[in-house]
Amino acid sequence: MNNQQKPQGGNLTNLMEFVLLGFSDVPHLQWFLFGLLVVIYCFIILGNGTIVIITRVDSALQTPMYFFLGNFSFLEICYVSVTLPRMVFNLSTQRRTISFMACATQMCCTLILGATECFLLAVMAYDWYVAICNPLHYPIVMNQRVCSQLVIGSWISGIPVQIGQTSQIFSLSFCHSNQINHFFCDIPPVLHLACGNIFVNEMMVFLGAVIFVLVPFLLIVFSYSKIISTVLKLPSATSQAKAFSTCSSHLAVVMLFFGSAIITYFRSDTSHSGLTDKVLSLFYTIVTPMFNPMVYSLRNKDVTIALRKFLCKQFTKA
C-alpha cells in the first residue's frame, strides 16, 4: 500500500452513476461472452442448487460435513448472483452504467459474501481436522448446536465491518472519470477513481484483507498440516490414499478461491492493472462457484449416490 496523493482536479463527487467497462475492450466477442456467461450462470445455479437440495432431503447426508457443504453451495449461489446477472445484462443491452447506490450495494454484498466464504471454508477445514485427527470426539465436538453456531457466525461476522468499509470508500471524492475498469464494483478499481489521500482507505482494505482472508487461510493451512501429519501416521497406504482423496476436493476449492483473493487484495497499488484484476476476479467470483458442484459431487461417492436416488425419485414421480 502506498501513501498516494491523488489529484483533486475534475471533481465528480456528486456523480450519480458509474460506467462498468467490463468486456468493452473485446467488442467482437460480446455475444459469445453473453451466451457463455448465461450457460455458466445456469450451471452454477443448477449444480449448487442440486447440492443444497440433496443435502437437505437425503437422510444419509445429515452429517456436519454435508450441512456445511449445503450452506457453502447456497452461499455460492448468492455470491455469483451479486455480479454475474449484471455482467449478462450489460452485455445484452450494451448499457454499462450502474447507479452510485447500486454500485455501493454490489460492493457491500460482494465483500460480505466473500468474507462469509472465507470463514465457511475455514470451518469446513476445521470439520475435516476434527474428523480425521480426533475421530472419537467428533460427534461430541461437532454437534448440531456447534455446527449451527459456526455457520451463523460465518454468515454474520463480516456484516458490520464490510458495511463500514463500503461506506468509507463511497464517502470519498471521485475525480477525472466515472469509468470503472472492471466487471463489477470491486474495491481496487473504485479506489483508483478516488481523489486526495487514500492511504487510510488502503490501510483499512489491507487490514480487512488480513482479518477476512489471511487469518482464515492460515487457519486452513494449520488444519491441513495437522491432517497431513495424522494421515501420514496411518498404517496402510490405502487408508492414507482414502483420507487424502476425501480432503483433496476441499483443498482444491480453497487454493482456487484464496489464491486469487490474496493476490488481488495484497498487491501494492502500483502493481494493480485492469486486466490482471479482471482475470483474478473471474476466479473468485465465477470459476470457484462453477467448479464447486463438480469437485464435491464427482469426487464424492456419498453425494453421487444421493444424487442418483434423488433423480430416480423425480423420474418415478414424473
PDB file of C-alpha atoms in Angstrom:
ATOM      1  CA  MET A   1       0.000   0.000   0.000  1.00  0.00           C
ATOM      2  CA  ASN A   2       1.346   3.371  -0.972  1.00  0.00           C
ATOM      3  CA  ASN A   3       0.658   6.741   0.671  1.00  0.00           C
ATOM      4  CA  GLN A   4      -0.676   8.091  -2.572  1.00  0.00           C
ATOM      5  CA  GLN A   5      -1.978  11.628  -3.048  1.00  0.00           C
ATOM      6  CA  LYS A   6      -4.355  11.674  -5.970  1.00  0.00           C
ATOM      7  CA  PRO A   7      -5.072  14.873  -7.883  1.00  0.00           C
ATOM      8  CA  GLN A   8      -8.025  16.967  -6.874  1.00  0.00           C
ATOM      9  CA  GLY A   9      -8.923  18.248 -10.328  1.00  0.00           C
ATOM     10  CA  GLY A  10     -12.086  17.295 -12.151  1.00  0.00           C
ATOM     11  CA  ASN A  11     -14.026  16.546  -9.001  1.00  0.00           C
ATOM     12  CA  LEU A  12     -17.026  14.304  -9.677  1.00  0.00           C
ATOM     13  CA  THR A  13     -18.035  13.860  -6.041  1.00  0.00           C
ATOM     14  CA  ASN A  14     -21.725  14.344  -6.834  1.00  0.00           C
ATOM     15  CA  LEU A  15     -21.785  11.866  -9.712  1.00  0.00           C
ATOM     16  CA  MET A  16     -24.959   9.838  -9.941  1.00  0.00           C
ATOM     17  CA  GLU A  17     -23.612   6.766 -11.731  1.00  0.00           C
ATOM     18  CA  PHE A  18     -20.536   4.809 -12.758  1.00  0.00           C
ATOM     19  CA  VAL A  19     -19.760   3.036 -16.015  1.00  0.00           C
ATOM     20  CA  LEU A  20     -18.575  -0.587 -15.786  1.00  0.00           C
ATOM     21  CA  LEU A  21     -16.237  -1.070 -18.747  1.00  0.00           C
ATOM     22  CA  GLY A  22     -16.207  -4.861 -18.361  1.00  0.00           C
ATOM     23  CA  PHE A  23     -15.643  -6.539 -21.728  1.00  0.00           C
ATOM     24  CA  SER A  24     -15.767  -3.324 -23.773  1.00  0.00           C
ATOM     25  CA  ASP A  25     -12.189  -3.920 -24.991  1.00  0.00           C
ATOM     26  CA  VAL A  26     -13.353  -7.002 -26.961  1.00  0.00           C
ATOM     27  CA  PRO A  27     -16.471  -5.768 -28.811  1.00  0.00           C
ATOM     28  CA  HIS A  28     -16.342  -8.611 -31.355  1.00  0.00           C
ATOM     29  CA  LEU A  29     -16.838 -11.174 -28.550  1.00  0.00           C
ATOM     30  CA  GLN A  30     -19.831  -9.543 -26.829  1.00  0.00           C
ATOM     31  CA  TRP A  31     -22.496 -12.042 -27.916  1.00  0.00           C
ATOM     32  CA  PHE A  32     -20.207 -15.036 -27.444  1.00  0.00           C
ATOM     33  CA  LEU A  33     -19.441 -13.888 -23.895  1.00  0.00           C
ATOM     34  CA  PHE A  34     -23.147 -13.240 -23.296  1.00  0.00           C
ATOM     35  CA  GLY A  35     -24.028 -16.818 -24.241  1.00  0.00           C
ATOM     36  CA  LEU A  36     -21.097 -18.266 -22.306  1.00  0.00           C
ATOM     37  CA  LEU A  37     -21.955 -16.372 -19.113  1.00  0.00           C
ATOM     38  CA  VAL A  38     -25.634 -17.353 -19.360  1.00  0.00           C
ATOM     39  CA  VAL A  39     -24.641 -21.029 -19.626  1.00  0.00           C
ATOM     40  CA  ILE A  40     -22.170 -20.696 -16.733  1.00  0.00           C
ATOM     41  CA  TYR A  41     -24.765 -18.968 -14.521  1.00  0.00           C
ATOM     42  CA  CYS A  42     -27.379 -21.641 -15.247  1.00  0.00           C
ATOM     43  CA  PHE A  43     -24.818 -24.360 -14.495  1.00  0.00           C
ATOM     44  CA  ILE A  44     -23.848 -22.710 -11.192  1.00  0.00           C
ATOM     45  CA  ILE A  45     -27.478 -22.323 -10.087  1.00  0.00           C
ATOM     46  CA  LEU A  46     -28.417 -25.854 -11.146  1.00  0.00           C
ATOM     47  CA  GLY A  47     -25.294 -27.545  -9.753  1.00  0.00           C
ATOM     48  CA  ASN A  48     -25.135 -25.765  -6.412  1.00  0.00           C
ATOM     49  CA  GLY A  49     -28.925 -25.793  -6.072  1.00  0.00           C
ATOM     50  CA  THR A  50     -28.928 -29.568  -6.502  1.00  0.00           C
ATOM     51  CA  ILE A  51     -26.330 -29.937  -3.741  1.00  0.00           C
ATOM     52  CA  VAL A  52     -28.413 -27.718  -1.437  1.00  0.00           C
ATOM     53  CA  ILE A  53     -31.496 -29.866  -2.063  1.00  0.00           C
ATOM     54  CA  ILE A  54     -29.926 -33.318  -1.698  1.00  0.00           C
ATOM     55  CA  THR A  55     -28.049 -32.357   1.481  1.00  0.00           C
ATOM     56  CA  ARG A  56     -31.400 -31.328   2.929  1.00  0.00           C
ATOM     57  CA  VAL A  57     -33.561 -34.272   1.830  1.00  0.00           C
ATOM     58  CA  ASP A  58     -31.221 -37.280   1.824  1.00  0.00           C
ATOM     59  CA  SER A  59     -31.042 -38.980   5.223  1.00  0.00           C
ATOM     60  CA  ALA A  60     -27.549 -40.334   4.521  1.00  0.00           C
ATOM     61  CA  LEU A  61     -26.188 -36.783   4.194  1.00  0.00           C
ATOM     62  CA  GLN A  62     -27.405 -35.476   7.556  1.00  0.00           C
ATOM     63  CA  THR A  63     -23.887 -35.034   8.936  1.00  0.00           C
ATOM     64  CA  PRO A  64     -21.862 -31.908   9.796  1.00  0.00           C
ATOM     65  CA  MET A  65     -19.748 -32.204   6.634  1.00  0.00           C
ATOM     66  CA  TYR A  66     -22.801 -32.100   4.335  1.00  0.00           C
ATOM     67  CA  PHE A  67     -24.507 -29.484   6.489  1.00  0.00           C
ATOM     68  CA  PHE A  68     -21.532 -27.199   5.814  1.00  0.00           C
ATOM     69  CA  LEU A  69     -21.447 -28.218   2.145  1.00  0.00           C
ATOM     70  CA  GLY A  70     -25.126 -27.331   1.707  1.00  0.00           C
ATOM     71  CA  ASN A  71     -24.544 -23.918   3.245  1.00  0.00           C
ATOM     72  CA  PHE A  72     -21.450 -23.418   1.097  1.00  0.00           C
ATOM     73  CA  SER A  73     -23.384 -24.234  -2.090  1.00  0.00           C
ATOM     74  CA  PHE A  74     -26.176 -21.829  -1.107  1.00  0.00           C
ATOM     75  CA  LEU A  75     -23.537 -19.182  -0.439  1.00  0.00           C
ATOM     76  CA  GLU A  76     -22.037 -19.731  -3.901  1.00  0.00           C
ATOM     77  CA  ILE A  77     -25.463 -19.125  -5.477  1.00  0.00           C
ATOM     78  CA  CYS A  78     -25.821 -15.860  -3.555  1.00  0.00           C
ATOM     79  CA  TYR A  79     -22.245 -14.805  -4.279  1.00  0.00           C
ATOM     80  CA  VAL A  80     -22.402 -15.286  -8.038  1.00  0.00           C
ATOM     81  CA  SER A  81     -25.889 -13.722  -8.230  1.00  0.00           C
ATOM     82  CA  VAL A  82     -24.498 -10.403  -6.992  1.00  0.00           C
ATOM     83  CA  THR A  83     -22.219  -9.952 -10.016  1.00  0.00           C
ATOM     84  CA  LEU A  84     -22.958 -12.325 -12.904  1.00  0.00           C
ATOM     85  CA  PRO A  85     -26.532 -11.242 -13.788  1.00  0.00           C
ATOM     86  CA  ARG A  86     -25.288  -7.651 -14.045  1.00  0.00           C
ATOM     87  CA  MET A  87     -22.494  -8.740 -16.402  1.00  0.00           C
ATOM     88  CA  VAL A  88     -25.025 -10.580 -18.585  1.00  0.00           C
ATOM     89  CA  PHE A  89     -27.374  -7.553 -18.573  1.00  0.00           C
ATOM     90  CA  ASN A  90     -24.568  -5.184 -19.592  1.00  0.00           C
ATOM     91  CA  LEU A  91     -23.500  -7.476 -22.428  1.00  0.00           C
ATOM     92  CA  SER A  92     -27.030  -7.895 -23.769  1.00  0.00           C
ATOM     93  CA  THR A  93     -28.024  -4.218 -23.637  1.00  0.00           C
ATOM     94  CA  GLN A  94     -24.597  -2.576 -24.063  1.00  0.00           C
ATOM     95  CA  ARG A  95     -25.759  -0.269 -21.273  1.00  0.00           C
ATOM     96  CA  ARG A  96     -22.882  -0.358 -18.821  1.00  0.00           C
ATOM     97  CA  THR A  97     -24.000   2.317 -16.381  1.00  0.00           C
ATOM     98  CA  ILE A  98     -24.667   1.490 -12.734  1.00  0.00           C
ATOM     99  CA  SER A  99     -26.041   3.953 -10.209  1.00  0.00           C
ATOM    100  CA  PHE A 100     -23.941   5.204  -7.307  1.00  0.00           C
ATOM    101  CA  MET A 101     -26.153   3.403  -4.784  1.00  0.00           C
ATOM    102  CA  ALA A 102     -26.318   0.184  -6.828  1.00  0.00           C
ATOM    103  CA  CYS A 103     -22.527   0.160  -7.111  1.00  0.00           C
ATOM    104  CA  ALA A 104     -22.140   0.621  -3.348  1.00  0.00           C
ATOM    105  CA  THR A 105     -24.718  -2.101  -2.684  1.00  0.00           C
ATOM    106  CA  GLN A 106     -22.994  -4.510  -5.078  1.00  0.00           C
ATOM    107  CA  MET A 107     -19.603  -3.904  -3.447  1.00  0.00           C
ATOM    108  CA  CYS A 108     -21.014  -4.325   0.066  1.00  0.00           C
ATOM    109  CA  CYS A 109     -22.791  -7.585  -0.789  1.00  0.00           C
ATOM    110  CA  THR A 110     -19.708  -8.931  -2.564  1.00  0.00           C
ATOM    111  CA  LEU A 111     -17.497  -8.141   0.437  1.00  0.00           C
ATOM    112  CA  ILE A 112     -19.938  -9.624   2.971  1.00  0.00           C
ATOM    113  CA  LEU A 113     -20.428 -12.831   0.982  1.00  0.00           C
ATOM    114  CA  GLY A 114     -16.696 -13.049   0.259  1.00  0.00           C
ATOM    115  CA  ALA A 115     -15.945 -12.807   3.988  1.00  0.00           C
ATOM    116  CA  THR A 116     -18.592 -15.466   4.661  1.00  0.00           C
ATOM    117  CA  GLU A 117     -16.950 -17.782   2.120  1.00  0.00           C
ATOM    118  CA  CYS A 118     -13.530 -17.335   3.738  1.00  0.00           C
ATOM    119  CA  PHE A 119     -14.883 -18.189   7.184  1.00  0.00           C
ATOM    120  CA  LEU A 120     -17.014 -21.071   5.930  1.00  0.00           C
ATOM    121  CA  LEU A 121     -14.044 -22.645   4.135  1.00  0.00           C
ATOM    122  CA  ALA A 122     -12.099 -22.364   7.403  1.00  0.00           C
ATOM    123  CA  VAL A 123     -14.984 -24.021   9.276  1.00  0.00           C
ATOM    124  CA  MET A 124     -15.040 -26.864   6.745  1.00  0.00           C
ATOM    125  CA  ALA A 125     -11.281 -27.339   7.210  1.00  0.00           C
ATOM    126  CA  TYR A 126     -11.794 -27.454  10.994  1.00  0.00           C
ATOM    127  CA  ASP A 127     -14.519 -30.064  10.479  1.00  0.00           C
ATOM    128  CA  TRP A 128     -12.079 -32.231   8.498  1.00  0.00           C
ATOM    129  CA  TYR A 129      -9.417 -31.689  11.156  1.00  0.00           C
ATOM    130  CA  VAL A 130     -11.670 -32.935  13.973  1.00  0.00           C
ATOM    131  CA  ALA A 131     -12.988 -35.847  11.872  1.00  0.00           C
ATOM    132  CA  ILE A 132      -9.513 -37.121  10.972  1.00  0.00           C
ATOM    133  CA  CYS A 133      -7.386 -36.101  13.951  1.00  0.00           C
ATOM    134  CA  ASN A 134      -9.952 -36.661  16.731  1.00  0.00           C
ATOM    135  CA  PRO A 135     -12.498 -39.145  15.312  1.00  0.00           C
ATOM    136  CA  LEU A 136     -13.624 -40.457  18.728  1.00  0.00           C
ATOM    137  CA  HIS A 137     -14.543 -36.939  19.912  1.00  0.00           C
ATOM    138  CA  TYR A 138     -16.058 -35.863  16.588  1.00  0.00           C
ATOM    139  CA  PRO A 139     -19.759 -36.474  17.466  1.00  0.00           C
ATOM    140  CA  ILE A 140     -19.323 -34.504  20.695  1.00  0.00           C
ATOM    141  CA  VAL A 141     -17.238 -31.618  19.306  1.00  0.00           C
ATOM    142  CA  MET A 142     -19.219 -31.166  16.076  1.00  0.00           C
ATOM    143  CA  ASN A 143     -22.726 -31.479  17.496  1.00  0.00           C
ATOM    144  CA  GLN A 144     -25.719 -29.802  15.888  1.00  0.00           C
ATOM    145  CA  ARG A 145     -25.572 -26.738  18.116  1.00  0.00           C
ATOM    146  CA  VAL A 146     -21.878 -26.096  17.431  1.00  0.00           C
ATOM    147  CA  CYS A 147     -22.352 -26.568  13.684  1.00  0.00           C
ATOM    148  CA  SER A 148     -25.244 -24.094  13.628  1.00  0.00           C
ATOM    149  CA  GLN A 149     -23.248 -21.544  15.620  1.00  0.00           C
ATOM    150  CA  LEU A 150     -20.257 -21.876  13.280  1.00  0.00           C
ATOM    151  CA  VAL A 151     -22.429 -21.358  10.206  1.00  0.00           C
ATOM    152  CA  ILE A 152     -24.341 -18.415  11.681  1.00  0.00           C
ATOM    153  CA  GLY A 153     -21.068 -16.842  12.827  1.00  0.00           C
ATOM    154  CA  SER A 154     -19.621 -17.234   9.327  1.00  0.00           C
ATOM    155  CA  TRP A 155     -22.626 -15.515   7.767  1.00  0.00           C
ATOM    156  CA  ILE A 156     -22.914 -12.527  10.095  1.00  0.00           C
ATOM    157  CA  SER A 157     -19.375 -11.811  11.335  1.00  0.00           C
ATOM    158  CA  GLY A 158     -18.353  -9.780   8.309  1.00  0.00           C
ATOM    159  CA  ILE A 159     -21.513  -7.671   8.003  1.00  0.00           C
ATOM    160  CA  PRO A 160     -20.697  -4.669  10.257  1.00  0.00           C
ATOM    161  CA  VAL A 161     -17.089  -4.350   9.109  1.00  0.00           C
ATOM    162  CA  GLN A 162     -17.871  -4.609   5.397  1.00  0.00           C
ATOM    163  CA  ILE A 163     -20.776  -2.160   5.635  1.00  0.00           C
ATOM    164  CA  GLY A 164     -18.420   0.274   7.366  1.00  0.00           C
ATOM    165  CA  GLN A 165     -15.683  -0.258   4.788  1.00  0.00           C
ATOM    166  CA  THR A 166     -18.078   0.262   1.884  1.00  0.00           C
ATOM    167  CA  SER A 167     -19.469   3.446   3.479  1.00  0.00           C
ATOM    168  CA  GLN A 168     -15.944   4.758   3.958  1.00  0.00           C
ATOM    169  CA  ILE A 169     -14.983   4.124   0.319  1.00  0.00           C
ATOM    170  CA  PHE A 170     -18.137   5.691  -1.136  1.00  0.00           C
ATOM    171  CA  SER A 171     -17.818   8.766   1.092  1.00  0.00           C
ATOM    172  CA  LEU A 172     -14.643   9.672  -0.836  1.00  0.00           C
ATOM    173  CA  SER A 173     -14.496  12.259  -3.607  1.00  0.00           C
ATOM    174  CA  PHE A 174     -14.059  10.907  -7.125  1.00  0.00           C
ATOM    175  CA  CYS A 175     -12.162  12.677  -9.873  1.00  0.00           C
ATOM    176  CA  HIS A 176     -11.268  12.531 -13.568  1.00  0.00           C
ATOM    177  CA  SER A 177     -13.640   9.748 -14.577  1.00  0.00           C
ATOM    178  CA  ASN A 178     -16.611   7.670 -13.528  1.00  0.00           C
ATOM    179  CA  GLN A 179     -15.457   4.689 -15.612  1.00  0.00           C
ATOM    180  CA  ILE A 180     -14.656   1.561 -13.590  1.00  0.00           C
ATOM    181  CA  ASN A 181     -12.306  -0.726 -15.498  1.00  0.00           C
ATOM    182  CA  HIS A 182     -13.885  -3.887 -14.156  1.00  0.00           C
ATOM    183  CA  PHE A 183     -16.875  -6.235 -14.414  1.00  0.00           C
ATOM    184  CA  PHE A 184     -18.347  -5.151 -11.085  1.00  0.00           C
ATOM    185  CA  CYS A 185     -17.793  -2.650  -8.291  1.00  0.00           C
ATOM    186  CA  ASP A 186     -14.748  -4.134  -6.567  1.00  0.00           C
ATOM    187  CA  ILE A 187     -12.520  -2.203  -4.156  1.00  0.00           C
ATOM    188  CA  PRO A 188      -9.281  -1.735  -6.208  1.00  0.00           C
ATOM    189  CA  PRO A 189     -10.861  -0.237  -9.372  1.00  0.00           C
ATOM    190  CA  VAL A 190     -13.236   2.016  -7.386  1.00  0.00           C
ATOM    191  CA  LEU A 191     -10.420   3.317  -5.166  1.00  0.00           C
ATOM    192  CA  HIS A 192      -8.452   4.019  -8.348  1.00  0.00           C
ATOM    193  CA  LEU A 193     -11.002   6.748  -9.173  1.00  0.00           C
ATOM    194  CA  ALA A 194     -10.795   8.445  -5.765  1.00  0.00           C
ATOM    195  CA  CYS A 195      -9.282  11.899  -5.202  1.00  0.00           C
ATOM    196  CA  GLY A 196      -6.994  13.046  -2.435  1.00  0.00           C
ATOM    197  CA  ASN A 197      -5.029  10.998   0.064  1.00  0.00           C
ATOM    198  CA  ILE A 198      -6.434   7.453   0.131  1.00  0.00           C
ATOM    199  CA  PHE A 199      -3.731   5.992   2.384  1.00  0.00           C
ATOM    200  CA  VAL A 200      -6.181   5.465   5.279  1.00  0.00           C
ATOM    201  CA  ASN A 201      -8.624   3.709   2.967  1.00  0.00           C
ATOM    202  CA  GLU A 202      -5.874   1.468   1.581  1.00  0.00           C
ATOM    203  CA  MET A 203      -4.779   0.555   5.090  1.00  0.00           C
ATOM    204  CA  MET A 204      -8.374  -0.284   6.051  1.00  0.00           C
ATOM    205  CA  VAL A 205      -8.663  -2.502   2.965  1.00  0.00           C
ATOM    206  CA  PHE A 206      -5.374  -4.172   3.882  1.00  0.00           C
ATOM    207  CA  LEU A 207      -6.499  -4.706   7.487  1.00  0.00           C
ATOM    208  CA  GLY A 208      -9.819  -6.124   6.306  1.00  0.00           C
ATOM    209  CA  ALA A 209      -7.988  -8.497   3.954  1.00  0.00           C
ATOM    210  CA  VAL A 210      -5.813  -9.688   6.841  1.00  0.00           C
ATOM    211  CA  ILE A 211      -8.823 -10.382   9.068  1.00  0.00           C
ATOM    212  CA  PHE A 212     -11.185 -11.870   6.495  1.00  0.00           C
ATOM    213  CA  VAL A 213      -8.773 -13.510   4.045  1.00  0.00           C
ATOM    214  CA  LEU A 214      -5.348 -14.149   5.578  1.00  0.00           C
ATOM    215  CA  VAL A 215      -6.472 -15.307   9.050  1.00  0.00           C
ATOM    216  CA  PRO A 216      -8.962 -17.918   7.714  1.00  0.00           C
ATOM    217  CA  PHE A 217      -6.369 -19.045   5.183  1.00  0.00           C
ATOM    218  CA  LEU A 218      -3.759 -19.552   7.927  1.00  0.00           C
ATOM    219  CA  LEU A 219      -6.296 -21.493   9.999  1.00  0.00           C
ATOM    220  CA  ILE A 220      -6.931 -23.721   6.984  1.00  0.00           C
ATOM    221  CA  VAL A 221      -3.191 -24.231   6.465  1.00  0.00           C
ATOM    222  CA  PHE A 222      -2.823 -25.135  10.161  1.00  0.00           C
ATOM    223  CA  SER A 223      -5.759 -27.580   9.974  1.00  0.00           C
ATOM    224  CA  TYR A 224      -4.377 -29.298   6.901  1.00  0.00           C
ATOM    225  CA  SER A 225      -0.873 -29.507   8.306  1.00  0.00           C
ATOM    226  CA  LYS A 226      -2.343 -31.423  11.263  1.00  0.00           C
ATOM    227  CA  ILE A 227      -4.451 -33.563   8.931  1.00  0.00           C
ATOM    228  CA  ILE A 228      -1.456 -34.456   6.745  1.00  0.00           C
ATOM    229  CA  SER A 229       0.620 -35.262   9.820  1.00  0.00           C
ATOM    230  CA  THR A 230      -2.110 -37.586  11.110  1.00  0.00           C
ATOM    231  CA  VAL A 231      -2.724 -39.233   7.738  1.00  0.00           C
ATOM    232  CA  LEU A 232       0.965 -39.999   7.249  1.00  0.00           C
ATOM    233  CA  LYS A 233       0.869 -41.966  10.502  1.00  0.00           C
ATOM    234  CA  LEU A 234      -1.875 -44.281   9.253  1.00  0.00           C
ATOM    235  CA  PRO A 235      -0.634 -47.890   8.927  1.00  0.00           C
ATOM    236  CA  SER A 236      -1.742 -48.636   5.369  1.00  0.00           C
ATOM    237  CA  ALA A 237      -1.224 -46.816   2.093  1.00  0.00           C
ATOM    238  CA  THR A 238      -4.891 -47.464   1.245  1.00  0.00           C
ATOM    239  CA  SER A 239      -6.068 -45.584   4.333  1.00  0.00           C
ATOM    240  CA  GLN A 240      -3.725 -42.710   3.515  1.00  0.00           C
ATOM    241  CA  ALA A 241      -4.973 -42.506  -0.073  1.00  0.00           C
ATOM    242  CA  LYS A 242      -8.614 -42.557   1.048  1.00  0.00           C
ATOM    243  CA  ALA A 243      -8.055 -39.786   3.600  1.00  0.00           C
ATOM    244  CA  PHE A 244      -6.171 -37.591   1.124  1.00  0.00           C
ATOM    245  CA  SER A 245      -8.858 -38.159  -1.514  1.00  0.00           C
ATOM    246  CA  THR A 246     -11.549 -37.081   0.937  1.00  0.00           C
ATOM    247  CA  CYS A 247      -9.804 -33.779   1.672  1.00  0.00           C
ATOM    248  CA  SER A 248      -8.464 -33.017  -1.803  1.00  0.00           C
ATOM    249  CA  SER A 249     -11.741 -31.620  -3.138  1.00  0.00           C
ATOM    250  CA  HIS A 250     -11.977 -29.091  -0.312  1.00  0.00           C
ATOM    251  CA  LEU A 251      -8.321 -28.173  -0.710  1.00  0.00           C
ATOM    252  CA  ALA A 252      -8.793 -27.558  -4.458  1.00  0.00           C
ATOM    253  CA  VAL A 253     -11.580 -25.039  -3.821  1.00  0.00           C
ATOM    254  CA  VAL A 254      -9.520 -23.394  -1.060  1.00  0.00           C
ATOM    255  CA  MET A 255      -6.462 -22.881  -3.257  1.00  0.00           C
ATOM    256  CA  LEU A 256      -8.525 -21.532  -6.152  1.00  0.00           C
ATOM    257  CA  PHE A 257     -10.503 -19.057  -4.058  1.00  0.00           C
ATOM    258  CA  PHE A 258      -7.840 -17.873  -1.611  1.00  0.00           C
ATOM    259  CA  GLY A 259      -5.057 -17.796  -4.206  1.00  0.00           C
ATOM    260  CA  SER A 260      -6.863 -15.288  -6.433  1.00  0.00           C
ATOM    261  CA  ALA A 261      -8.236 -13.263  -3.487  1.00  0.00           C
ATOM    262  CA  ILE A 262      -4.846 -12.929  -1.767  1.00  0.00           C
ATOM    263  CA  ILE A 263      -3.138 -11.774  -4.969  1.00  0.00           C
ATOM    264  CA  THR A 264      -5.918  -9.221  -5.576  1.00  0.00           C
ATOM    265  CA  TYR A 265      -6.038  -7.628  -2.127  1.00  0.00           C
ATOM    266  CA  PHE A 266      -2.408  -7.883  -1.013  1.00  0.00           C
ATOM    267  CA  ARG A 267      -0.763  -6.365  -4.063  1.00  0.00           C
ATOM    268  CA  SER A 268       0.511  -2.801  -3.847  1.00  0.00           C
ATOM    269  CA  ASP A 269      -1.463  -0.089  -5.621  1.00  0.00           C
ATOM    270  CA  THR A 270       1.280   0.395  -8.216  1.00  0.00           C
ATOM    271  CA  SER A 271       1.134  -3.257  -9.278  1.00  0.00           C
ATOM    272  CA  HIS A 272      -2.609  -3.188  -9.961  1.00  0.00           C
ATOM    273  CA  SER A 273      -3.662  -3.383 -13.597  1.00  0.00           C
ATOM    274  CA  GLY A 274      -7.157  -3.521 -15.053  1.00  0.00           C
ATOM    275  CA  LEU A 275      -6.589  -6.742 -16.986  1.00  0.00           C
ATOM    276  CA  THR A 276      -4.983  -8.583 -14.047  1.00  0.00           C
ATOM    277  CA  ASP A 277      -7.753  -7.511 -11.662  1.00  0.00           C
ATOM    278  CA  LYS A 278     -10.398  -8.727 -14.126  1.00  0.00           C
ATOM    279  CA  VAL A 279      -8.766 -12.122 -14.623  1.00  0.00           C
ATOM    280  CA  LEU A 280      -8.266 -12.683 -10.889  1.00  0.00           C
ATOM    281  CA  SER A 281     -11.821 -11.615 -10.094  1.00  0.00           C
ATOM    282  CA  LEU A 282     -13.165 -14.210 -12.526  1.00  0.00           C
ATOM    283  CA  PHE A 283     -11.561 -16.923 -10.384  1.00  0.00           C
ATOM    284  CA  TYR A 284     -13.065 -15.969  -7.033  1.00  0.00           C
ATOM    285  CA  THR A 285     -16.463 -14.797  -8.345  1.00  0.00           C
ATOM    286  CA  ILE A 286     -17.232 -17.243 -11.185  1.00  0.00           C
ATOM    287  CA  VAL A 287     -14.747 -20.119 -11.521  1.00  0.00           C
ATOM    288  CA  THR A 288     -14.935 -21.255  -7.877  1.00  0.00           C
ATOM    289  CA  PRO A 289     -18.773 -21.379  -7.792  1.00  0.00           C
ATOM    290  CA  MET A 290     -18.725 -23.197 -11.150  1.00  0.00           C
ATOM    291  CA  PHE A 291     -16.225 -25.853 -10.024  1.00  0.00           C
ATOM    292  CA  ASN A 292     -17.846 -26.396  -6.628  1.00  0.00           C
ATOM    293  CA  PRO A 293     -20.581 -28.822  -7.834  1.00  0.00           C
ATOM    294  CA  MET A 294     -18.115 -30.789  -9.978  1.00  0.00           C
ATOM    295  CA  VAL A 295     -15.476 -31.026  -7.246  1.00  0.00           C
ATOM    296  CA  TYR A 296     -17.872 -32.057  -4.475  1.00  0.00           C
ATOM    297  CA  SER A 297     -20.147 -34.344  -6.492  1.00  0.00           C
ATOM    298  CA  LEU A 298     -17.919 -36.157  -8.989  1.00  0.00           C
ATOM    299  CA  ARG A 299     -15.270 -36.869  -6.345  1.00  0.00           C
ATOM    300  CA  ASN A 300     -17.694 -37.750  -3.537  1.00  0.00           C
ATOM    301  CA  LYS A 301     -19.345 -41.176  -3.550  1.00  0.00           C
ATOM    302  CA  ASP A 302     -21.994 -40.237  -0.967  1.00  0.00           C
ATOM    303  CA  VAL A 303     -23.115 -37.188  -2.956  1.00  0.00           C
ATOM    304  CA  THR A 304     -23.145 -39.199  -6.200  1.00  0.00           C
ATOM    305  CA  ILE A 305     -25.325 -41.930  -4.647  1.00  0.00           C
ATOM    306  CA  ALA A 306     -27.673 -39.351  -3.094  1.00  0.00           C
ATOM    307  CA  LEU A 307     -27.953 -37.549  -6.445  1.00  0.00           C
ATOM    308  CA  ARG A 308     -28.868 -40.786  -8.235  1.00  0.00           C
ATOM    309  CA  LYS A 309     -31.513 -41.597  -5.612  1.00  0.00           C
ATOM    310  CA  PHE A 310     -32.933 -38.086  -5.879  1.00  0.00           C
ATOM    311  CA  LEU A 311     -33.092 -38.192  -9.697  1.00  0.00           C
ATOM    312  CA  CYS A 312     -34.662 -41.675  -9.647  1.00  0.00           C
ATOM    313  CA  LYS A 313     -37.391 -40.433  -7.307  1.00  0.00           C
ATOM    314  CA  GLN A 314     -38.093 -37.435  -9.565  1.00  0.00           C
ATOM    315  CA  PHE A 315     -38.317 -39.602 -12.687  1.00  0.00           C
ATOM    316  CA  THR A 316     -40.547 -42.090 -10.847  1.00  0.00           C
ATOM    317  CA  LYS A 317     -42.930 -39.305  -9.822  1.00  0.00           C
ATOM    318  CA  ALA A 318     -42.964 -37.990 -13.394  1.00  0.00           C
TER     319      ALA A 318
END
